[in-house]
Tab-separated table of C-alpha atoms in Angstrom:
chain	number	residue	atom	x	y	z
O	1	MET	CA	19.015	251.571	171.164
O	2	THR	CA	20.633	248.893	173.273
O	3	HIS	CA	19.196	245.428	173.018
O	4	ILE	CA	17.737	244.259	176.343
O	5	ASN	CA	18.046	240.601	177.169
O	6	LYS	CA	14.447	239.811	178.009
O	7	LEU	CA	14.905	236.119	178.731
O	8	LYS	CA	15.804	236.753	182.328
O	9	ILE	CA	15.496	234.469	185.344
O	10	PHE	CA	14.140	235.100	188.826
O	11	ASN	CA	15.499	233.400	191.896
O	12	ASP	CA	12.569	232.077	193.892
O	13	PRO	CA	13.003	230.703	197.427
O	14	ILE	CA	10.565	227.881	196.677
O	15	TYR	CA	11.281	226.629	193.161
O	16	GLY	CA	14.794	227.951	192.625
O	17	PHE	CA	15.146	229.578	189.226
O	18	ILE	CA	12.062	230.735	187.326
O	19	SER	CA	12.685	231.554	183.699
O	20	ILE	CA	10.737	234.038	181.596
O	21	PRO	CA	9.654	232.086	178.503
O	22	ASN	CA	9.564	234.913	175.936
O	23	GLU	CA	9.735	238.649	175.316
O	24	LEU	CA	5.980	239.251	175.494
O	25	ILE	CA	5.841	237.755	179.003
O	26	TYR	CA	8.848	239.891	179.974
O	27	ASP	CA	7.100	243.036	178.718
O	28	LEU	CA	3.933	242.154	180.633
O	29	ILE	CA	5.932	241.621	183.839
O	30	GLN	CA	7.643	244.978	183.278
O	31	HIS	CA	4.326	246.779	182.844
O	32	PRO	CA	3.361	249.152	185.717
O	33	TYR	CA	0.079	247.242	186.197
O	34	PHE	CA	2.038	244.094	186.979
O	35	GLN	CA	4.853	245.762	188.925
O	36	ARG	CA	2.161	247.119	191.258
O	37	LEU	CA	1.710	243.550	192.547
O	38	ARG	CA	5.077	243.938	194.300
O	39	ARG	CA	3.268	246.369	196.605
O	40	ILE	CA	0.289	244.161	197.410
O	41	SER	CA	0.684	241.536	200.093
O	42	GLN	CA	-0.426	238.030	199.182
O	43	MET	CA	-1.944	237.307	202.592
O	44	GLY	CA	-3.408	240.665	203.566
O	45	LEU	CA	-2.764	241.397	207.232
O	46	SER	CA	-1.647	237.864	208.132
O	47	TYR	CA	1.813	239.216	208.916
O	48	LEU	CA	0.262	240.445	212.179
O	49	VAL	CA	0.077	236.743	213.109
O	50	TYR	CA	2.921	235.250	211.068
O	51	PRO	CA	5.743	237.810	210.884
O	52	GLY	CA	7.244	236.082	207.835
O	53	ALA	CA	4.099	236.422	205.727
O	54	ASN	CA	5.279	239.533	203.906
O	55	HIS	CA	5.350	237.969	200.453
O	56	THR	CA	3.479	239.645	197.614
O	57	ARG	CA	1.106	238.921	194.764
O	58	PHE	CA	4.090	239.470	192.457
O	59	HIS	CA	5.885	236.450	193.956
O	60	HIS	CA	2.753	234.372	193.647
O	61	ALA	CA	1.986	235.255	190.024
O	62	LEU	CA	5.515	234.302	188.936
O	63	GLY	CA	5.283	231.054	190.879
O	64	CYS	CA	2.007	230.197	189.134
O	65	MET	CA	3.595	230.855	185.744
O	66	HIS	CA	6.509	228.587	186.658
O	67	LEU	CA	4.121	225.756	187.598
O	68	MET	CA	2.218	226.314	184.346
O	69	GLN	CA	5.477	225.844	182.433
O	70	LYS	CA	5.917	222.511	184.216
O	71	ALA	CA	2.328	221.511	183.426
O	72	VAL	CA	2.706	222.291	179.718
O	73	GLU	CA	5.961	220.316	179.639
O	74	THR	CA	4.332	217.305	181.350
O	75	LEU	CA	1.233	217.271	179.143
O	76	ARG	CA	3.274	217.597	175.959
O	77	PHE	CA	5.486	214.742	177.116
O	78	LYS	CA	2.314	212.636	177.441
O	79	GLY	CA	1.341	213.431	173.865
O	80	ILE	CA	-1.171	216.233	174.456
O	81	ALA	CA	-0.818	218.725	171.618
O	82	ILE	CA	-0.493	222.302	172.863
O	83	SER	CA	0.356	224.884	170.210
O	84	SER	CA	2.752	227.733	170.976
O	85	GLU	CA	-0.222	230.179	170.873
O	86	GLU	CA	-2.101	228.064	173.432
O	87	GLU	CA	1.004	227.744	175.569
O	88	ASN	CA	1.461	231.503	175.592
O	89	ALA	CA	-2.229	232.037	176.389
O	90	LEU	CA	-1.854	229.763	179.431
O	91	TYR	CA	1.189	231.675	180.668
O	92	ILE	CA	-0.459	235.073	180.186
O	93	ALA	CA	-3.768	234.051	181.795
O	94	ILE	CA	-2.133	232.543	184.890
O	95	LEU	CA	0.330	235.429	185.194
O	96	LEU	CA	-2.473	237.994	185.173
O	97	HIS	CA	-5.152	236.021	187.043
O	98	ASP	CA	-4.716	238.138	190.210
O	99	ILE	CA	-3.815	241.480	188.649
O	100	GLY	CA	-7.140	242.993	189.756
O	101	HIS	CA	-6.490	242.603	193.480
O	102	GLY	CA	-6.735	245.767	195.503
O	103	PRO	CA	-4.625	246.703	198.546
O	104	PHE	CA	-4.467	243.982	201.196
O	105	SER	CA	-6.137	241.664	198.739
O	106	HIS	CA	-9.755	241.238	199.870
O	107	ALA	CA	-10.473	244.155	202.212
O	108	MET	CA	-11.033	246.663	199.384
O	109	GLU	CA	-13.650	244.543	197.624
O	110	LYS	CA	-16.066	244.785	200.507
O	111	SER	CA	-15.543	248.397	201.516
O	112	ILE	CA	-14.332	250.887	198.937
O	113	VAL	CA	-14.848	249.308	195.526
O	114	GLU	CA	-18.267	247.952	196.346
O	115	ASP	CA	-19.698	244.930	194.573
O	116	VAL	CA	-16.829	244.664	192.075
O	117	ASN	CA	-14.741	241.562	192.672
O	118	HIS	CA	-11.064	241.212	191.819
O	119	GLU	CA	-11.737	238.696	189.003
O	120	ALA	CA	-13.818	241.315	187.170
O	121	ILE	CA	-11.076	243.934	187.643
O	122	SER	CA	-8.429	241.424	186.468
O	123	LEU	CA	-10.403	241.035	183.258
O	124	LEU	CA	-10.603	244.815	182.805
O	125	PHE	CA	-6.808	245.020	183.176
O	126	MET	CA	-6.373	242.215	180.632
O	127	HIS	CA	-8.552	243.995	178.090
O	128	GLN	CA	-6.608	247.216	178.628
O	129	LEU	CA	-3.272	245.392	178.213
O	130	ASN	CA	-4.635	243.648	175.131
O	131	GLU	CA	-5.146	247.043	173.517
O	132	GLU	CA	-1.627	248.139	174.438
O	133	PHE	CA	-0.115	244.894	173.157
O	134	ASP	CA	-2.000	244.888	169.814
O	135	GLY	CA	-4.338	241.993	170.546
O	136	LYS	CA	-1.677	239.548	171.716
O	137	LEU	CA	-3.710	238.689	174.818
O	138	SER	CA	-6.921	237.779	172.973
O	139	LEU	CA	-6.569	234.005	173.322
O	140	ALA	CA	-5.530	234.326	176.987
O	141	ILE	CA	-8.695	236.343	177.682
O	142	GLN	CA	-10.806	233.735	175.895
O	143	VAL	CA	-9.271	230.962	178.022
O	144	PHE	CA	-9.597	233.012	181.233
O	145	LYS	CA	-13.305	233.583	180.558
O	146	GLY	CA	-13.874	229.875	179.892
O	147	GLU	CA	-14.832	230.518	176.279
O	148	TYR	CA	-12.108	228.413	174.664
O	149	HIS	CA	-13.118	224.969	173.427
O	150	ARG	CA	-10.290	223.119	175.203
O	151	LYS	CA	-11.663	222.858	178.730
O	152	PHE	CA	-8.484	221.594	180.375
O	153	MET	CA	-6.801	224.937	179.698
O	154	LEU	CA	-9.254	226.760	181.956
O	155	GLN	CA	-8.927	223.983	184.562
O	156	LEU	CA	-5.180	224.614	184.764
O	157	ILE	CA	-5.920	228.272	185.577
O	158	SER	CA	-9.068	228.016	187.652
O	159	SER	CA	-10.404	224.807	189.210
O	160	GLN	CA	-10.158	222.854	192.449
O	161	LEU	CA	-6.665	221.735	191.491
O	162	ASP	CA	-5.113	224.595	189.535
O	163	MET	CA	-1.704	226.250	189.382
O	164	ASP	CA	-3.014	229.132	191.492
O	165	ARG	CA	-3.911	226.926	194.473
O	166	MET	CA	-0.802	224.812	194.086
O	167	ASP	CA	1.407	227.855	194.309
O	168	TYR	CA	-0.344	229.764	197.061
O	169	LEU	CA	-0.560	226.749	199.385
O	170	LYS	CA	3.120	225.976	198.979
O	171	ARG	CA	4.178	229.628	199.127
O	172	ASP	CA	1.949	230.656	202.021
O	173	SER	CA	2.996	227.582	203.971
O	174	PHE	CA	6.661	228.486	203.395
O	175	TYR	CA	6.329	232.144	204.399
O	176	THR	CA	4.069	231.573	207.407
O	177	GLY	CA	5.996	228.549	208.626
O	178	VAL	CA	2.750	226.525	208.776
O	179	ALA	CA	4.302	223.265	207.612
O	180	GLU	CA	0.930	221.489	207.271
O	181	GLY	CA	0.186	223.481	204.133
O	182	ASN	CA	3.195	222.279	202.168
O	183	VAL	CA	1.957	220.487	199.055
O	184	ASN	CA	3.957	218.460	196.568
O	185	SER	CA	3.131	220.492	193.465
O	186	GLU	CA	5.829	218.767	191.372
O	187	ARG	CA	4.303	215.353	191.981
O	188	LEU	CA	0.741	216.602	191.339
O	189	ILE	CA	1.795	218.116	188.016
O	190	GLN	CA	3.620	214.926	187.000
O	191	MET	CA	0.369	213.003	187.544
O	192	MET	CA	-1.700	215.258	185.273
O	193	ASN	CA	-3.139	214.150	181.969
O	194	VAL	CA	-5.924	215.134	179.588
O	195	VAL	CA	-8.715	212.716	178.626
O	196	ASP	CA	-11.570	213.779	176.319
O	197	GLY	CA	-10.449	217.379	176.631
O	198	VAL	CA	-10.634	217.533	180.438
O	199	LEU	CA	-7.910	217.504	183.050
O	200	VAL	CA	-7.467	214.282	185.007
O	201	ILE	CA	-5.055	212.980	187.629
O	202	GLU	CA	-3.670	209.506	187.068
O	203	GLU	CA	-4.724	207.039	189.750
O	204	LYS	CA	-1.276	206.727	191.301
O	205	GLY	CA	-1.461	210.437	192.134
O	206	ILE	CA	-4.530	210.061	194.347
O	207	TYR	CA	-2.597	210.267	197.617
O	208	SER	CA	-0.980	213.510	196.505
O	209	VAL	CA	-4.470	214.895	195.793
O	210	GLU	CA	-5.684	213.815	199.239
O	211	LYS	CA	-2.682	215.486	200.856
O	212	PHE	CA	-3.326	218.624	198.772
O	213	LEU	CA	-6.972	218.850	199.927
O	214	LEU	CA	-6.039	218.210	203.537
O	215	SER	CA	-3.303	220.871	203.336
O	216	ARG	CA	-5.825	223.322	201.943
O	217	ARG	CA	-8.216	222.720	204.818
O	218	LEU	CA	-5.487	223.103	207.425
O	219	MET	CA	-4.144	226.278	205.799
O	220	TYR	CA	-7.610	227.796	205.912
O	221	TRP	CA	-8.032	227.208	209.631
O	222	GLN	CA	-4.439	227.925	210.607
O	223	ALA	CA	-3.611	230.812	208.294
O	224	TYR	CA	-6.319	232.314	206.066
O	225	LEU	CA	-9.098	232.133	208.669
O	226	HIS	CA	-6.831	232.475	211.691
O	227	LYS	CA	-8.897	234.514	214.105
O	228	THR	CA	-6.332	237.291	214.519
O	229	SER	CA	-5.861	237.850	210.777
O	230	LEU	CA	-9.632	237.611	210.410
O	231	VAL	CA	-10.298	240.314	213.009
O	232	ALA	CA	-7.542	242.534	211.551
O	233	GLU	CA	-9.118	242.320	208.081
O	234	LEU	CA	-12.581	243.013	209.507
O	235	ILE	CA	-11.252	246.103	211.326
O	236	LEU	CA	-9.595	247.302	208.108
O	237	MET	CA	-12.925	246.959	206.293
O	238	LYS	CA	-14.635	248.956	209.058
O	239	VAL	CA	-11.962	251.684	208.866
O	240	LEU	CA	-12.422	252.047	205.116
O	241	LYS	CA	-16.202	252.009	205.468
O	242	ARG	CA	-16.038	254.757	208.119
O	243	ALA	CA	-13.588	256.804	206.050
O	244	LYS	CA	-15.913	256.578	203.059
O	245	GLU	CA	-18.900	257.558	205.215
O	246	LEU	CA	-17.084	260.642	206.573
O	247	THR	CA	-15.797	261.620	203.111
O	248	LEU	CA	-19.314	261.479	201.680
O	249	LYS	CA	-20.437	263.757	204.530
O	250	GLY	CA	-17.875	266.307	203.388
O	251	VAL	CA	-15.070	265.588	205.876
O	252	ASN	CA	-11.723	266.070	204.164
O	253	LEU	CA	-9.592	263.097	205.201
O	254	PRO	CA	-5.904	263.229	204.269
O	255	CYS	CA	-4.939	260.336	201.981
O	256	SER	CA	-3.525	259.679	198.507
O	257	GLU	CA	-5.443	260.993	195.484
O	258	PRO	CA	-6.414	257.553	194.089
O	259	LEU	CA	-7.740	256.475	197.500
O	260	LYS	CA	-9.637	259.743	197.866
O	261	PHE	CA	-11.235	259.216	194.453
O	262	PHE	CA	-12.619	255.782	195.390
O	263	MET	CA	-13.887	257.105	198.709
O	264	GLN	CA	-15.687	260.010	197.080
O	265	ASN	CA	-17.267	257.988	194.265
O	266	LYS	CA	-19.313	254.830	194.109
O	267	ILE	CA	-17.805	252.951	191.180
O	268	THR	CA	-19.752	250.024	189.739
O	269	LEU	CA	-18.410	247.532	187.232
O	270	GLU	CA	-20.137	249.455	184.412
O	271	GLY	CA	-18.500	252.667	185.593
O	272	PHE	CA	-15.013	251.182	185.573
O	273	ASP	CA	-13.676	252.995	182.516
O	274	ALA	CA	-10.012	253.308	181.451
O	275	GLU	CA	-9.531	256.400	183.620
O	276	ASN	CA	-10.897	254.741	186.764
O	277	LEU	CA	-8.882	251.628	186.029
O	278	ASP	CA	-5.750	253.735	185.826
O	279	LEU	CA	-6.555	255.264	189.220
O	280	PHE	CA	-7.186	251.805	190.656
O	281	SER	CA	-3.800	250.674	189.315
O	282	GLN	CA	-2.161	253.363	191.453
O	283	LEU	CA	-3.583	251.911	194.663
O	284	ASP	CA	-1.545	249.521	196.783
O	285	ASP	CA	-0.914	248.580	200.431
O	286	PHE	CA	1.146	251.733	200.981
O	287	ASP	CA	-1.837	254.018	200.318
O	288	ILE	CA	-3.791	252.230	203.023
O	289	ILE	CA	-0.999	252.065	205.619
O	290	SER	CA	-0.064	255.732	205.202
O	291	ALA	CA	-3.756	256.693	205.426
O	292	LEU	CA	-4.157	254.672	208.639
O	293	LYS	CA	-1.089	256.356	210.135
O	294	THR	CA	-2.588	259.791	209.410
O	295	TRP	CA	-6.128	258.875	210.430
O	296	GLN	CA	-4.934	257.890	213.926
O	297	LYS	CA	-4.879	261.616	214.645
O	298	GLN	CA	-8.308	262.455	213.215
O	299	ASP	CA	-11.014	263.932	215.422
O	300	ASP	CA	-13.469	261.161	214.612
O	301	PHE	CA	-13.362	258.720	217.543
O	302	ILE	CA	-14.270	255.687	215.395
O	303	LEU	CA	-11.795	256.352	212.609
O	304	SER	CA	-8.868	257.172	214.879
O	305	THR	CA	-9.472	254.295	217.320
O	306	LEU	CA	-9.815	251.658	214.594
O	307	SER	CA	-6.759	252.996	212.710
O	308	LYS	CA	-4.648	252.787	215.870
O	309	MET	CA	-5.767	249.204	216.398
O	310	ILE	CA	-4.210	248.077	213.129
O	311	ILE	CA	-1.084	250.228	213.269
O	312	ASN	CA	-0.274	249.144	216.831
O	313	ARG	CA	-1.697	245.616	216.507
O	314	ASP	CA	-3.975	246.205	219.457
O	315	LEU	CA	-7.011	244.551	217.934
O	316	LEU	CA	-10.560	243.809	218.958
O	317	LYS	CA	-11.212	240.569	220.801
O	318	ILE	CA	-12.763	237.858	218.604
O	319	LYS	CA	-14.669	234.874	219.924
O	320	LEU	CA	-15.399	231.885	217.675
O	321	SER	CA	-18.241	229.465	218.219
O	322	ALA	CA	-19.798	226.474	216.466
O	323	GLU	CA	-23.211	227.857	217.391
O	324	LYS	CA	-24.829	231.032	216.131
O	325	ILE	CA	-24.128	233.915	218.531
O	326	PRO	CA	-27.361	235.417	219.876
O	327	MET	CA	-28.177	238.983	218.914
O	328	GLU	CA	-28.822	239.891	222.572
O	329	GLU	CA	-25.168	239.244	223.364
O	330	SER	CA	-23.914	241.825	220.842
O	331	GLN	CA	-26.761	244.211	221.675
O	332	SER	CA	-25.903	244.423	225.384
O	333	LEU	CA	-22.204	244.905	224.564
O	334	LYS	CA	-23.110	247.715	222.152
O	335	GLU	CA	-25.245	249.456	224.756
O	336	GLN	CA	-22.467	249.250	227.333
O	337	PHE	CA	-19.816	250.539	224.898
O	338	ALA	CA	-22.074	253.314	223.550
O	339	SER	CA	-22.791	254.712	227.008
O	340	GLU	CA	-19.128	254.504	228.069
O	341	HIS	CA	-17.924	256.445	225.014
O	342	HIS	CA	-20.969	258.683	224.425
O	343	ILE	CA	-21.606	257.389	220.934
O	344	SER	CA	-24.730	256.040	219.242
O	345	LEU	CA	-25.602	252.341	219.003
O	346	ILE	CA	-25.005	252.503	215.242
O	347	GLU	CA	-21.524	253.881	215.866
O	348	ALA	CA	-20.889	251.198	218.501
O	349	GLY	CA	-21.571	248.708	215.685
O	350	TYR	CA	-18.132	249.573	214.290
O	351	PHE	CA	-16.589	247.944	217.360
O	352	ILE	CA	-19.071	245.178	218.159
O	353	PHE	CA	-20.311	242.963	215.370
O	354	ARG	CA	-21.117	239.358	214.515
O	355	GLY	CA	-20.570	237.248	211.412
O	356	LYS	CA	-19.647	233.813	210.128
O	357	ILE	CA	-16.858	232.110	208.219
O	358	LYS	CA	-17.014	229.023	206.045
O	359	ASN	CA	-14.400	226.479	205.102
O	360	GLN	CA	-14.789	223.738	202.535
O	361	ALA	CA	-11.651	222.086	201.239
O	362	TYR	CA	-13.434	220.361	198.378
O	363	SER	CA	-16.744	221.297	196.832
O	364	LYS	CA	-18.958	218.654	195.237
O	365	GLU	CA	-20.920	221.399	193.480
O	366	ALA	CA	-17.889	222.772	191.637
O	367	GLU	CA	-15.942	221.154	188.825
O	368	PRO	CA	-14.662	217.855	190.345
O	369	ILE	CA	-11.076	216.652	190.578
O	370	ARG	CA	-11.181	213.661	188.252
O	371	ILE	CA	-9.139	210.548	188.896
O	372	TRP	CA	-8.242	208.508	185.800
O	373	LYS	CA	-8.201	204.925	186.948
O	374	LYS	CA	-6.102	202.082	185.584
O	375	ASP	CA	-9.182	200.540	183.928
O	376	LYS	CA	-9.531	203.840	181.979
O	377	THR	CA	-12.655	204.949	183.862
O	378	ILE	CA	-12.876	208.400	185.435
O	379	GLU	CA	-14.143	208.987	188.947
O	380	ASP	CA	-14.551	211.963	191.279
O	381	VAL	CA	-11.699	211.940	193.805
O	382	VAL	CA	-14.134	211.592	196.734
O	383	GLU	CA	-15.520	208.351	195.259
O	384	ALA	CA	-12.138	207.045	194.106
O	385	SER	CA	-10.472	207.556	197.467
O	386	ASP	CA	-10.449	204.859	200.119
O	387	GLN	CA	-9.958	207.565	202.723
O	388	LEU	CA	-13.004	208.472	204.752
O	389	ASN	CA	-11.474	211.865	205.512
O	390	LEU	CA	-12.119	213.064	201.945
O	391	LYS	CA	-15.852	212.777	202.584
O	392	SER	CA	-15.433	215.057	205.588
O	393	LEU	CA	-13.247	217.460	203.590
O	394	SER	CA	-16.151	218.105	201.247
O	395	LYS	CA	-18.408	219.029	204.171
O	396	LEU	CA	-19.014	222.751	204.576
O	397	VAL	CA	-17.885	223.856	208.039
O	398	THR	CA	-19.342	227.099	209.381
O	399	LYS	CA	-18.065	228.960	212.425
O	400	TYR	CA	-19.654	232.036	213.955
O	401	TYR	CA	-17.797	234.945	215.459
O	402	ILE	CA	-18.371	238.030	217.546
O	403	CYS	CA	-15.865	240.902	217.783
O	404	PHE	CA	-15.770	243.411	220.651
O	405	PRO	CA	-13.282	245.676	222.477
O	406	LYS	CA	-11.085	243.915	225.003
O	407	GLN	CA	-12.149	246.148	227.884
O	408	LEU	CA	-15.706	244.760	227.633
O	409	ILE	CA	-14.671	241.279	228.757
């Protein structure tokens, strides 16, 4: 047997070279569960708005691991003891934090795999991998679940200033070309420290934190909640919902076997056994795109029309408003559309619907970003900042939308 050099490096357009720290990490990256992330786009259908946004969850997971390596290095340099087992647990947990994402990231969660979020599926994958790797992921799972006694380790993986957010803001800003989202992750990591077991940012890093929170808010409005990517994702959810509805009525829709399985069965978290998990691991963006291409030619007016919309980027019109959109407005549009196309009002609801989106760059309810001041006191970043804009960044902003076919304008 030839010896494989497992300490390879990846060339990343953002950080340059990313090194794989050890053989276990290499083997996890090589695993089919992880390789599947190469076929799942990081930003869903945002490439319909930003043509460069074709990067994947695979890119992102490696970037997060790279930042975690930097964080461990910085904290050790500042005298924080991190054992090699803890270090490995951090790398594994951040590498696998998104492994449970379905095709196009969030659309699946609300349509086909109902009521099971990607975090829960990530954990199922971790447990499965832990069995395959003889328990070597046990500590990582403990940290990921927040059950490990050193709180700062979870904060590095999941908090309001974690490696995940630092990477996706920088990466998504790079690939979309939305320069406002570019954060200085290097500087933020250099400012990190641990006091009484929790993660803090040294006071001189406060401006970098402010910039980070502002970038996050701007990225949400300009990229993640951009109205065109929003309407595209909503249409995709409607397509999948309709496909599931038809399948359950006995209509045989052509699509891949794993996709067919999830359309024919209602799988709850309890029902997610090893077999179902394996089927889920075979799903990626390509299943959905090839299904949409085929469904364009189906007899069902709703399914074929909505599928064409995504494939040809001829989407519904979306109108955003600061005020709640009255029900009468959508009702009259539905009636008009239903009579024009000889469909029921319920069916017209696939084309005309209302909803709301929320954006909050910093939540006061969640675990705060702690600033470690020069006098050794610790303060929430909102209180420590002399910037009034941080107060407004922690305000929850809600916008309402209505979607409808363009010909109804």
